[in-house]
XYZ file of C-alpha atoms in Angstrom:
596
model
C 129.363 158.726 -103.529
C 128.805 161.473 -100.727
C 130.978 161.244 -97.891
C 129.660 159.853 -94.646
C 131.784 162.599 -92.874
C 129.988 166.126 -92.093
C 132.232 168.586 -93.168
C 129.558 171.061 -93.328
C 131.244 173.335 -90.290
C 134.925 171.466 -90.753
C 137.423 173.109 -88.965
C 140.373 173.294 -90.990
C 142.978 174.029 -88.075
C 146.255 172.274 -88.645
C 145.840 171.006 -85.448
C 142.234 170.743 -85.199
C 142.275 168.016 -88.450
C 145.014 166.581 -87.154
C 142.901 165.439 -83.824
C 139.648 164.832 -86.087
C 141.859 162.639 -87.806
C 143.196 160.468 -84.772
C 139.920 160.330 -83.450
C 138.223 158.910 -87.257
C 135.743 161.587 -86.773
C 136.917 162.376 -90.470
C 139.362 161.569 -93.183
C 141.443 163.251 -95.476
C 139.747 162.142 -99.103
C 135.934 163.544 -96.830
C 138.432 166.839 -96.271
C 140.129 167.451 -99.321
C 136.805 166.992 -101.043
C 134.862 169.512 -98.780
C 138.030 171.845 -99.848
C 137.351 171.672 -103.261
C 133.226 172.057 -103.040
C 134.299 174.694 -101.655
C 136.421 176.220 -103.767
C 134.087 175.608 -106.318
C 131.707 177.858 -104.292
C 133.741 180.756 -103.493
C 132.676 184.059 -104.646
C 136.544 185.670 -105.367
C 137.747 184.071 -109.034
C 141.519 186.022 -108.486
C 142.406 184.097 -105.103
C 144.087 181.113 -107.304
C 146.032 180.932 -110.595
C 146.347 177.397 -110.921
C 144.417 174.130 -109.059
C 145.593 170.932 -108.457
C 142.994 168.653 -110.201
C 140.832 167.215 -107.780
C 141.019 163.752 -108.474
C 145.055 163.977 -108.374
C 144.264 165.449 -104.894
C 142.027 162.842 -103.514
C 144.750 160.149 -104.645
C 147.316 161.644 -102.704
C 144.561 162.215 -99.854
C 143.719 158.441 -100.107
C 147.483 157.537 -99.953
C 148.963 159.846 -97.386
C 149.979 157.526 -94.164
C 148.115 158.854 -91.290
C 151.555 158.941 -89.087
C 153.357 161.849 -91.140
C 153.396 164.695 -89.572
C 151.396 167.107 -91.504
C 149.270 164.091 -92.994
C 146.306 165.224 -94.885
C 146.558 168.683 -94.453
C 145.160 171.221 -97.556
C 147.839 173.862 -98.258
C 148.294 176.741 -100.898
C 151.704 177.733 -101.885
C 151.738 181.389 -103.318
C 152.339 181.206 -107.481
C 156.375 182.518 -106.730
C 157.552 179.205 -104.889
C 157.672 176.510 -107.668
C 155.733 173.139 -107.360
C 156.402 169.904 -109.019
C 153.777 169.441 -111.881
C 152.091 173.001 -111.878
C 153.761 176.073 -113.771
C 155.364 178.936 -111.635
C 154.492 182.501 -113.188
C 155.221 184.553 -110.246
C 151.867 186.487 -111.395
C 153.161 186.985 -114.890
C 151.994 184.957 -117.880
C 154.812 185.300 -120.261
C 156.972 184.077 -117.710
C 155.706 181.428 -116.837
C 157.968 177.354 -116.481
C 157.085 174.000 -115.346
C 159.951 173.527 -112.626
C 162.107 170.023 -112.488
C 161.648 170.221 -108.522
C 159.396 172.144 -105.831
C 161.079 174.927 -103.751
C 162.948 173.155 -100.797
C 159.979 173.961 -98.314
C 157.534 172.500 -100.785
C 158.867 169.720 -100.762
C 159.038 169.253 -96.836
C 155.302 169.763 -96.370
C 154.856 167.224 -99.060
C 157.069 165.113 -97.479
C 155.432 165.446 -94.934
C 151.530 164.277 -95.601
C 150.538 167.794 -96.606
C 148.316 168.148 -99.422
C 148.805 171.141 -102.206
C 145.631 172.108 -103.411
C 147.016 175.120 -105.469
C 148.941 177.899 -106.377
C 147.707 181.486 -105.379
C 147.777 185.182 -106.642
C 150.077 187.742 -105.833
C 151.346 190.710 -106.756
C 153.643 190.577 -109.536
C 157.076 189.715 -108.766
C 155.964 190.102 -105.291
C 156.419 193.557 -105.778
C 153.952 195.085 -103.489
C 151.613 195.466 -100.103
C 148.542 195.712 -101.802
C 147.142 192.465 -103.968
C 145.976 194.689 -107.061
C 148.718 194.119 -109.035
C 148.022 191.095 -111.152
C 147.075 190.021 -114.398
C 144.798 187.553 -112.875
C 142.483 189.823 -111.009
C 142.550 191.325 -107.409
C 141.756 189.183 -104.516
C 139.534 191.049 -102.079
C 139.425 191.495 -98.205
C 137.153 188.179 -97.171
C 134.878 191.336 -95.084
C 134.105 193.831 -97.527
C 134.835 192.761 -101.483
C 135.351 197.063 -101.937
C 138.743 196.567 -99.864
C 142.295 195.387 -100.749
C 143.202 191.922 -99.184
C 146.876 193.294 -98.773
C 149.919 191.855 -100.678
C 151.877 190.448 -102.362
C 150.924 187.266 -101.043
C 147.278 188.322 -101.125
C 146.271 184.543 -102.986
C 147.482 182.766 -99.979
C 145.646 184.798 -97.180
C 142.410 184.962 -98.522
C 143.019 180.979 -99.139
C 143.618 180.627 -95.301
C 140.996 183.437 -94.154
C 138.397 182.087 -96.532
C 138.589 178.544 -95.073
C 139.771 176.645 -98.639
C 142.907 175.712 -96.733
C 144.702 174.553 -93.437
C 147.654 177.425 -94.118
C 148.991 178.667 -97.470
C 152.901 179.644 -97.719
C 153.597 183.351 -98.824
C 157.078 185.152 -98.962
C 157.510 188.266 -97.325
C 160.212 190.965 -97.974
C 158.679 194.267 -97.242
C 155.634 193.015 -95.123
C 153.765 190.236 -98.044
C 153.455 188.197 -94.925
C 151.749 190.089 -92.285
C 149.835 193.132 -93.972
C 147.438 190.494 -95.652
C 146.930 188.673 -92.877
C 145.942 191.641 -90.666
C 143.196 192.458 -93.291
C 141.670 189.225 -93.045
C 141.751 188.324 -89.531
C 144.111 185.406 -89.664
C 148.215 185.160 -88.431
C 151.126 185.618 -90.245
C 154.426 184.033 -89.280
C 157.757 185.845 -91.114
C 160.250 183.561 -89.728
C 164.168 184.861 -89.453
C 165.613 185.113 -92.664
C 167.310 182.249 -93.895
C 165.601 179.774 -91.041
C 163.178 178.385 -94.128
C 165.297 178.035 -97.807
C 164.088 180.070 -100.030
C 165.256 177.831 -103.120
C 162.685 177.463 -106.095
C 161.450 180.894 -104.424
C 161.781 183.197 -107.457
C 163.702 186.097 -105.998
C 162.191 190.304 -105.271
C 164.971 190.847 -103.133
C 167.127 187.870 -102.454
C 168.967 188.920 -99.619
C 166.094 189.781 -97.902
C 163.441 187.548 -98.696
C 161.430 185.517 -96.537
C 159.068 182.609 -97.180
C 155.959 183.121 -94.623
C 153.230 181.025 -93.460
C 149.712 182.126 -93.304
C 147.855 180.020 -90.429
C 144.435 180.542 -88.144
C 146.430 180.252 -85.044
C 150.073 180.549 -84.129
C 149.958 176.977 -83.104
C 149.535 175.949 -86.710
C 151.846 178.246 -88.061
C 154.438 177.324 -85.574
C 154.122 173.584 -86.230
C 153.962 173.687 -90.039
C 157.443 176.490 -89.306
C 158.869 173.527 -87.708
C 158.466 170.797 -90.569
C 159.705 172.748 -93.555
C 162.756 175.154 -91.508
C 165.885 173.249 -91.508
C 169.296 173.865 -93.014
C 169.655 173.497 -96.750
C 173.299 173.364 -98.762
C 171.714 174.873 -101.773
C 170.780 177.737 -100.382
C 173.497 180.730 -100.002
C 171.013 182.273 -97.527
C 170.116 179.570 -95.362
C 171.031 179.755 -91.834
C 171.254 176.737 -89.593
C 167.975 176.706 -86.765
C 169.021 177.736 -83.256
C 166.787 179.086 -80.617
C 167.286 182.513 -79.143
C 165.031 182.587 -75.577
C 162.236 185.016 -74.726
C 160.783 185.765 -71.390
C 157.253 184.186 -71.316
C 155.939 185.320 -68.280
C 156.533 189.163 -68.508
C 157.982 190.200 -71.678
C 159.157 193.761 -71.843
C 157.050 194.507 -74.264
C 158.174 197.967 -76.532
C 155.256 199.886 -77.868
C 154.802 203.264 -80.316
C 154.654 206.414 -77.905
C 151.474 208.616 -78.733
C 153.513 210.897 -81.060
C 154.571 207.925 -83.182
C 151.591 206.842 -83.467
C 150.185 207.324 -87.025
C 146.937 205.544 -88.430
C 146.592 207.944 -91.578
C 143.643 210.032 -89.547
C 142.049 206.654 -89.017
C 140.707 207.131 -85.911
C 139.593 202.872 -85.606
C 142.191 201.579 -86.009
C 143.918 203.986 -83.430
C 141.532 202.830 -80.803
C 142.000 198.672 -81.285
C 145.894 199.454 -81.265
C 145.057 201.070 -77.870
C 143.100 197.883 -77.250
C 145.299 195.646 -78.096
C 148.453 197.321 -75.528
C 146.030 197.394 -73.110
C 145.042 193.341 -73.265
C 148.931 192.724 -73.641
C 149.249 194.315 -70.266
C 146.550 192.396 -68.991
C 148.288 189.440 -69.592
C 150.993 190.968 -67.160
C 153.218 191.877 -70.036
C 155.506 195.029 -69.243
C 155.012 197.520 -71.913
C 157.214 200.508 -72.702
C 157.341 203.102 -74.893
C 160.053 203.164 -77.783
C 161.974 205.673 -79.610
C 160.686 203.973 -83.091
C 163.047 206.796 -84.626
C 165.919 204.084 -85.894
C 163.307 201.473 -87.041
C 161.638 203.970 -89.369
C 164.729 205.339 -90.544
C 165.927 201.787 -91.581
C 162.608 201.335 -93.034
C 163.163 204.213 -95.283
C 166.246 202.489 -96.974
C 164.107 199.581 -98.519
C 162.589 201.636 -101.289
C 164.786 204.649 -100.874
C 167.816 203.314 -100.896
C 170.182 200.856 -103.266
C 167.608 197.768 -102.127
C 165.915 198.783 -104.815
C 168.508 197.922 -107.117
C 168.394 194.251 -106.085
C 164.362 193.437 -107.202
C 166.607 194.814 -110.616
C 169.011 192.304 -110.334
C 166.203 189.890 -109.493
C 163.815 190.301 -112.481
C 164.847 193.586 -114.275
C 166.111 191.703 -117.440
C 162.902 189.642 -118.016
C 160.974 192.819 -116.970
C 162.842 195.183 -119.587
C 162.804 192.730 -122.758
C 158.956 192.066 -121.499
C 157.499 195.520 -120.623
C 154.207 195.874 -121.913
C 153.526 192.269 -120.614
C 154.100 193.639 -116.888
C 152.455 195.181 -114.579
C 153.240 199.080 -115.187
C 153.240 199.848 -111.414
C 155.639 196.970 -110.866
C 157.709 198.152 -113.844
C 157.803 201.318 -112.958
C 159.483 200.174 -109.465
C 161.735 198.413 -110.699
C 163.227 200.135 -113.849
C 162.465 204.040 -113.456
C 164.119 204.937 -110.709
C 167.795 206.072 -110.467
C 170.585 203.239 -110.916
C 172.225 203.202 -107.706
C 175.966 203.129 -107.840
C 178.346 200.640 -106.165
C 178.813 203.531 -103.905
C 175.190 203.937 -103.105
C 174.789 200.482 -102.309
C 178.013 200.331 -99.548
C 176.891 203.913 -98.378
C 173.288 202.010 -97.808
C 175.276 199.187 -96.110
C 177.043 201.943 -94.117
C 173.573 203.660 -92.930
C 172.073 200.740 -92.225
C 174.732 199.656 -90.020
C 174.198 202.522 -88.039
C 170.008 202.272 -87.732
C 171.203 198.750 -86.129
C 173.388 200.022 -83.542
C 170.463 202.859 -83.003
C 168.126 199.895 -82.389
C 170.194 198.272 -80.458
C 169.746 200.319 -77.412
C 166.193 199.667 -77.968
C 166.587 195.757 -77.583
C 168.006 196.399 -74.357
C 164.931 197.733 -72.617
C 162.709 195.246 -73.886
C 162.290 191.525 -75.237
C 159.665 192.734 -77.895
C 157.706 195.285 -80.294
C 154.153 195.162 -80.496
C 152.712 197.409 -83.700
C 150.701 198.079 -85.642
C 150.897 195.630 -88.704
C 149.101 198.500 -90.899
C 148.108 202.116 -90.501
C 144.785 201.951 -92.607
C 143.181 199.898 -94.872
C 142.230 200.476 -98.479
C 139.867 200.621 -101.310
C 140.686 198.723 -104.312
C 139.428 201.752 -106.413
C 141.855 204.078 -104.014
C 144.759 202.046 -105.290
C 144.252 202.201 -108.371
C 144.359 206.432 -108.208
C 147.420 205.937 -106.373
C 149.378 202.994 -106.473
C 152.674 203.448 -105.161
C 151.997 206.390 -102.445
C 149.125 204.048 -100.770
C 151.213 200.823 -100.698
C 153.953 203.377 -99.115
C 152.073 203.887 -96.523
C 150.676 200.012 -95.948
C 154.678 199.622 -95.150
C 155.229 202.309 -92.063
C 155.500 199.178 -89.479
C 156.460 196.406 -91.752
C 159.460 197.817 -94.073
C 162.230 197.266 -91.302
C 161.879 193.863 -89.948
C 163.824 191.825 -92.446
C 166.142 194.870 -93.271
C 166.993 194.497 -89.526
C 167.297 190.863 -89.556
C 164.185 190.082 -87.002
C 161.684 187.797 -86.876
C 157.946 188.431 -86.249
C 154.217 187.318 -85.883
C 151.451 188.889 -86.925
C 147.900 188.508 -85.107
C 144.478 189.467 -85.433
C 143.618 192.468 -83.425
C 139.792 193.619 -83.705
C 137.395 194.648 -86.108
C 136.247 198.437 -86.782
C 133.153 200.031 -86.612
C 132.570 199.065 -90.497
C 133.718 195.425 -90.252
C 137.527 195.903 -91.673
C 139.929 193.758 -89.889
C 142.682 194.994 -88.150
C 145.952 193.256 -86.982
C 149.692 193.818 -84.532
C 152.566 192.627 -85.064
C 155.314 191.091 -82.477
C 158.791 191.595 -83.445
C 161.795 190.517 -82.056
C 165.650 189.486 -82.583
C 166.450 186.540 -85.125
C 165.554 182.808 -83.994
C 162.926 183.811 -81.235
C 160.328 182.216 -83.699
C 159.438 179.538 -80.897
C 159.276 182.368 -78.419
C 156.979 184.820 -80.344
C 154.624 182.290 -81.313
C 153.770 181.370 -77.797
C 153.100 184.673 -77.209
C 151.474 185.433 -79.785
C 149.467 182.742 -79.482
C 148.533 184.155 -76.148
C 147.808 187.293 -77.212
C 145.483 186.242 -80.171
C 143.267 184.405 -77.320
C 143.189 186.996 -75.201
C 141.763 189.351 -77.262
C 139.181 186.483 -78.617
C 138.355 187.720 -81.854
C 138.837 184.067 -83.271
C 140.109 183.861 -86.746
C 139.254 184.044 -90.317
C 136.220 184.892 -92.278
C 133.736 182.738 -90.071
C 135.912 183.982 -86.847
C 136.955 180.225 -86.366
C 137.372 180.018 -82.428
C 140.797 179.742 -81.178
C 141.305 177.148 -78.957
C 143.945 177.369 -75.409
C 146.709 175.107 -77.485
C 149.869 174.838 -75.947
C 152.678 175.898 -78.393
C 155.900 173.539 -78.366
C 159.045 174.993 -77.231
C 162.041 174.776 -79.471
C 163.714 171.654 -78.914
C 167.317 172.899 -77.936
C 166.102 175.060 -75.485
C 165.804 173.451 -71.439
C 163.735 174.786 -68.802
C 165.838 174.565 -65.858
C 163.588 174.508 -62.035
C 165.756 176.971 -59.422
C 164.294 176.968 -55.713
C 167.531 179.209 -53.712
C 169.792 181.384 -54.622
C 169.054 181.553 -58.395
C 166.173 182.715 -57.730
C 165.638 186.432 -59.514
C 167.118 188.803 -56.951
C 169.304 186.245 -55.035
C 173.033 186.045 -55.240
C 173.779 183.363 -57.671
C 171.119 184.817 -60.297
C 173.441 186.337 -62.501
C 174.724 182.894 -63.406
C 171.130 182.250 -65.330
C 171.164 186.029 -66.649
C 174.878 185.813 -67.771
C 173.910 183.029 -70.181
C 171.391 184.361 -72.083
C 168.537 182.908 -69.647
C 165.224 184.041 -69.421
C 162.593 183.616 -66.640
C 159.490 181.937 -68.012
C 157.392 181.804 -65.060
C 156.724 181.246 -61.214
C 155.478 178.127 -59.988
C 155.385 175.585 -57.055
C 157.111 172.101 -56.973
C 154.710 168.462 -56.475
C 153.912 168.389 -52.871
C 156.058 165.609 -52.182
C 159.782 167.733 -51.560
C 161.242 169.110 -48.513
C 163.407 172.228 -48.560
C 166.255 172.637 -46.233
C 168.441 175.617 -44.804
C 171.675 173.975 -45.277
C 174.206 174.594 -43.049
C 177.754 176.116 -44.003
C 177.182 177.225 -47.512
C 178.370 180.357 -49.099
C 176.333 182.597 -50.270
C 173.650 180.769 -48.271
C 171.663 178.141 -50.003
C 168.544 175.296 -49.826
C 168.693 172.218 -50.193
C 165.736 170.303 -51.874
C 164.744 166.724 -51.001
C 162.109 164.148 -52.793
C 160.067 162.663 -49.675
C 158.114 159.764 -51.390
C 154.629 159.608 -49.505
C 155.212 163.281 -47.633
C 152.665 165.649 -48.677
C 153.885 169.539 -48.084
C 152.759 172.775 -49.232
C 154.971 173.045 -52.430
C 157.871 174.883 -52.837
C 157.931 178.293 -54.301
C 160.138 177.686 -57.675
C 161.558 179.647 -60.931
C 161.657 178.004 -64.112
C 164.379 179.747 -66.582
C 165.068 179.089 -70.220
C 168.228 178.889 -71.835
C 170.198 177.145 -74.845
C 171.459 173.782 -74.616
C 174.997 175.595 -74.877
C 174.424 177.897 -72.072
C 172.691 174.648 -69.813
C 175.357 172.402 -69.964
C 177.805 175.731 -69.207
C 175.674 176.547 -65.950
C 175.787 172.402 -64.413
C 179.593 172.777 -64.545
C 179.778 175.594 -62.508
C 176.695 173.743 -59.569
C 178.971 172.476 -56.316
C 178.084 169.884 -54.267
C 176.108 168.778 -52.759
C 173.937 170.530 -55.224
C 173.361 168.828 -58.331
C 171.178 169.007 -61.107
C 168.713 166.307 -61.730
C 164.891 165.778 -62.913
C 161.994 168.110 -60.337
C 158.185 167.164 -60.887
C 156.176 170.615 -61.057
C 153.203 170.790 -58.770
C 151.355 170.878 -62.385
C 152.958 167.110 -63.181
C 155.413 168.807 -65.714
C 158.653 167.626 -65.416
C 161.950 169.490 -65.875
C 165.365 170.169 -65.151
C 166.146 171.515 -61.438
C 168.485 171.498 -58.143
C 167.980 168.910 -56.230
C 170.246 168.201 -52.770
C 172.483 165.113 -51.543
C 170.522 163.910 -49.100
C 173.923 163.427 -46.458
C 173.869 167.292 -46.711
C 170.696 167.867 -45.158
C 171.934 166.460 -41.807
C 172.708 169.403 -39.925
C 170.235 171.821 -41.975
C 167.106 173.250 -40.674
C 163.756 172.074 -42.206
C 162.174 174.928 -43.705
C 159.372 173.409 -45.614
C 156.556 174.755 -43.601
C 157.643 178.253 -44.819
C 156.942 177.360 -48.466
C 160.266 178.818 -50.351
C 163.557 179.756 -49.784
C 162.471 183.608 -50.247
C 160.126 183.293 -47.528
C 162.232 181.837 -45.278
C 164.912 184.628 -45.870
C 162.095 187.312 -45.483
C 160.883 186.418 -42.471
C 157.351 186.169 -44.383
């Protein structure tokens, strides 16, 4: 029976079904049957390897409460994460096994309402940038079938960009995560290592491994991120979720002086990075030019050093008693190059070490890197002449990330001349996931090049902060500048914007107080100008540090925002304001200092 639904131009968003679903506008059986019309209809045969039968779909769809998080929500999970009842062949036939039990992340999303439509292509083993190297064909850019859609996880992007699915998971070790999703115009979200499990992930290299979301916006990505991360026992590499602050107002933002800046002679893609620094500092961000020296010399240890040696430990034995069964490229990687010693691999350790504290300075003149997420883009034909040169070269700003131990977010970033998609990357320190997605969320607006194949629109969504982070309101001498900032700063704290308070609070000189200080007062029923305010982010660890250090007759209680957000902030004894001097007129404590 057709569906009375119109899914004709269905937005897929995570969050855009999510409100078509509380509004019964549609359902998910009308969704997940659109998804599979349409897979039936699309054009690329090598985007999956195995399908979820439709009618086991629709009886999940038909199940799924409507209160679970994620409920009714089409996903892809790329073919080297296992899932219960379909075969995981990590793009190799003979491997192939029916798992006992989904990958830990799997699992979450399926726990949580999501719906797996399928399992995608990849390169084999997840050995690669490109998406060519596959027994089950080569999925193709979603703009021009002649191009590569970028790998390994080049199933799951084309899944996302082609509009078969909400998001699609990938793993990303070298860049699988965000060099497919720059070709096809959608985002890619490599979380901190170890902040998603990567069990029932089979391994390239375990240490470094990632699994990855492919989304349309960040919002999505960064609320699917936030159902599957979460601490898991069985997992050696798991890492318990914290939340590491980033300014949001006016991020320091690092960017590749001219000299560094190589696009392979393409001249395009040269300009829309140009494009893309100059809309970042639009948006008031602070960019600076970096020494990328250290990054690409870490970089350089991924394929040239003993990491190597670990997609060997990973796979090697299957791949050597299986050879003419593999991919030869892949192969080739992984058995024909030198055997690096035990002393190769700590002398790796020992270089690597040193890139760190190179980078280091970096990370202390700015909050994040914005890059390139890929020099060029490819033929598929040009691949095949040269395989392992070209997908080199696809890794320039992607190798060092996880090497590093940062997290990042990839974003669309224009089109070229001949319709090729073209994407940057944010990067910064381990657990600012929350952070990075709210600005690259931002970013992705501003440059309003929408996202996907059909250039879905990307609506002004509001992505969540992490939930043990506080906003804390300062009005005195907190205030960047002042005396008493360095007791934010100390902790880690980060200023996230400038605002006003409701127009109901009174702001007093106070009388006595050393270094000299406001007080602020709630005056039900007065209606003032607003008081000039800072709001500052910081752990729960550091928060609870800062209120035992506030004196009276400070104290730190609940201040309504002149927007009708609430959050933490000084607010005054009232006895105290006795022999202070009203100052509200002036319209901040800095102003009243000033003179202005």
């Amino acid at each position: 029976m057709p569906s009375k639904f119109d899914t004709r131009a269905l937005d897929l968003g995570v969050l855009a079904l999510r409100a078509a679903y509380a509004a019964g506008t549609q359902t998910p059986e009308a969704v997940i049957n659109a998804v599979y019309d349409r897979i039936d209809r699309s054009p690329d045969p090598a985007v999956w390897i195995a399908l979820t039968p439709r009618a086991e779909a629709l009886a999940r769809a038909r199940a799924v409460p409507l209160d679970a998080p994620l409920a009714g929500i089409p996903f892809a999970v790329k073919d080297n994460l296992d899932a219960e009842g379909l075969e995981t062949t990590a793009g190799c036939p003979v491997y192939r096994y029916r798992p006992e039990r989904g990958a830990f992340v799997v699992d979450r999303l399926l726990e949580a309402g999501a719906i797996l439509v399928g399992k995608t292509n990849l390169d084999q083993f997840a050995t690669g940038l490109v998406g060519t190297r596959s027994p089950y064909g080569a999925p193709r850019c979603v703009f021009d079938e002649r191009y590569i859609s970028g790998g390994s996880s080049s199933g799951s992007a084309v899944a996302v960009a082609a509009g078969l699915v909400s998001f699609a998971l990938g793993t990303d070790t070298a860049g699988s995560g965000r060099v497919p999703a720059a070709f096809n115009n959608i985002v890619g979200l490599k979380p901190t290592r170890g902040l998603l499990s990567t069990a029932g992930v089979v391994p390239a290299c375990r240490s470094l491994d990632c699994v990855s979301i492919f989304s349309l916006t960040c919002a999505d990505g960064d609320a699917v991120r936030r159902v599957v991360e979460g601490f898991d026992p069985a997992d050696p590499w798991s890492r318990p979720a914290r939340s590491r602050p980033l300014p949001l107002e006016a991020p320091a933002v690092g960017v590749l002086a001219p000299a560094d800046r190589d696009f392979c002679g393409d001249a395009a893609t040269a300009a829309l990075y140009e494009d893309a620094v100059a809309r970042a500092e639009g948006l008031g961000w602070t960019i600076r030019e970096i020494d990328c020296g250290p990054f690409r010399e870490a970089a350089r240890l991924l394929y040239a050093g003993p990491w190597v040696a670990e997609r060997a430990a990973a796979v090697g034995g299957f791949i050597a008693a299986h050879r003419a069964d593999c991919d030869p490229t892949v192969a080739g990687i992984i058995l024909d190059g030198p055997a690096p010693s035990a002393v190769d691999a700590f002398q790796g350790i020992y270089a690597l070490k040193a890139h760190e504290r190179a980078c280091a300075a970096v990370w202390t003149t700015v909050d994040a890197l914005l890059l390139p997420t890929a020099p060029t883009q490819y033929t598929v034909e040009a691949v095949k002449t040269d395989p392992v040169a070209l997908n080199a070269t696809l890794g320039l700003y992607t190798n060092f990330v996880n090497l590093l131990d940062l997290a990042a977010v990839a974003v669309p970033a224009g089109f070229t001349p001949g319709g090729l998609a073209f994407g940057v990357t944010l990067i910064a320190p381990a657990f600012t996931d929350a952070a990075l997605a709210v600005l690259g969320d931002r970013l992705h607006r501003a440059l309003g090049l929408g996202a996907g194949r059909d250039r879905v629109p990307v609506p002004a969504l509001v992505v969540q902060d992490a939930p043990d982070l506080v906003d804390l309101a300062v009005v005195g001498a907190h205030l960047s500048g002042m005396p008493l900032n360095h007791q934010l700063t100390d902790r880690g704290a980060v200023l996230v914007e400038t605002t006003r308070t409701a127009r109901d609070y009174r702001l007093y000189a106070l009388a006595g107080t050393v270094p000299p200080k406001p007080g602020l007062v709630r005056d039900p029923g007065f209606i003032g100008p607003g008081i000039l305010a800072e709001v500052w982010r910081m752990t729960q660890a550091a928060f609870g540090a800062f209120v035992e250090e506030v004196p009276p007759p400070l104290a730190i209680g609940t201040m309504d925002l002149a927007d009708g957000r609430r959050v933490k902030g000084f607010v005054c004894e009232p006895a105290a304001i006795a022999g202070g001097e009203d100052i509200t007129d002036r319209g901040g404590w800095r102003q009243y200092l000033t003179g202005v």
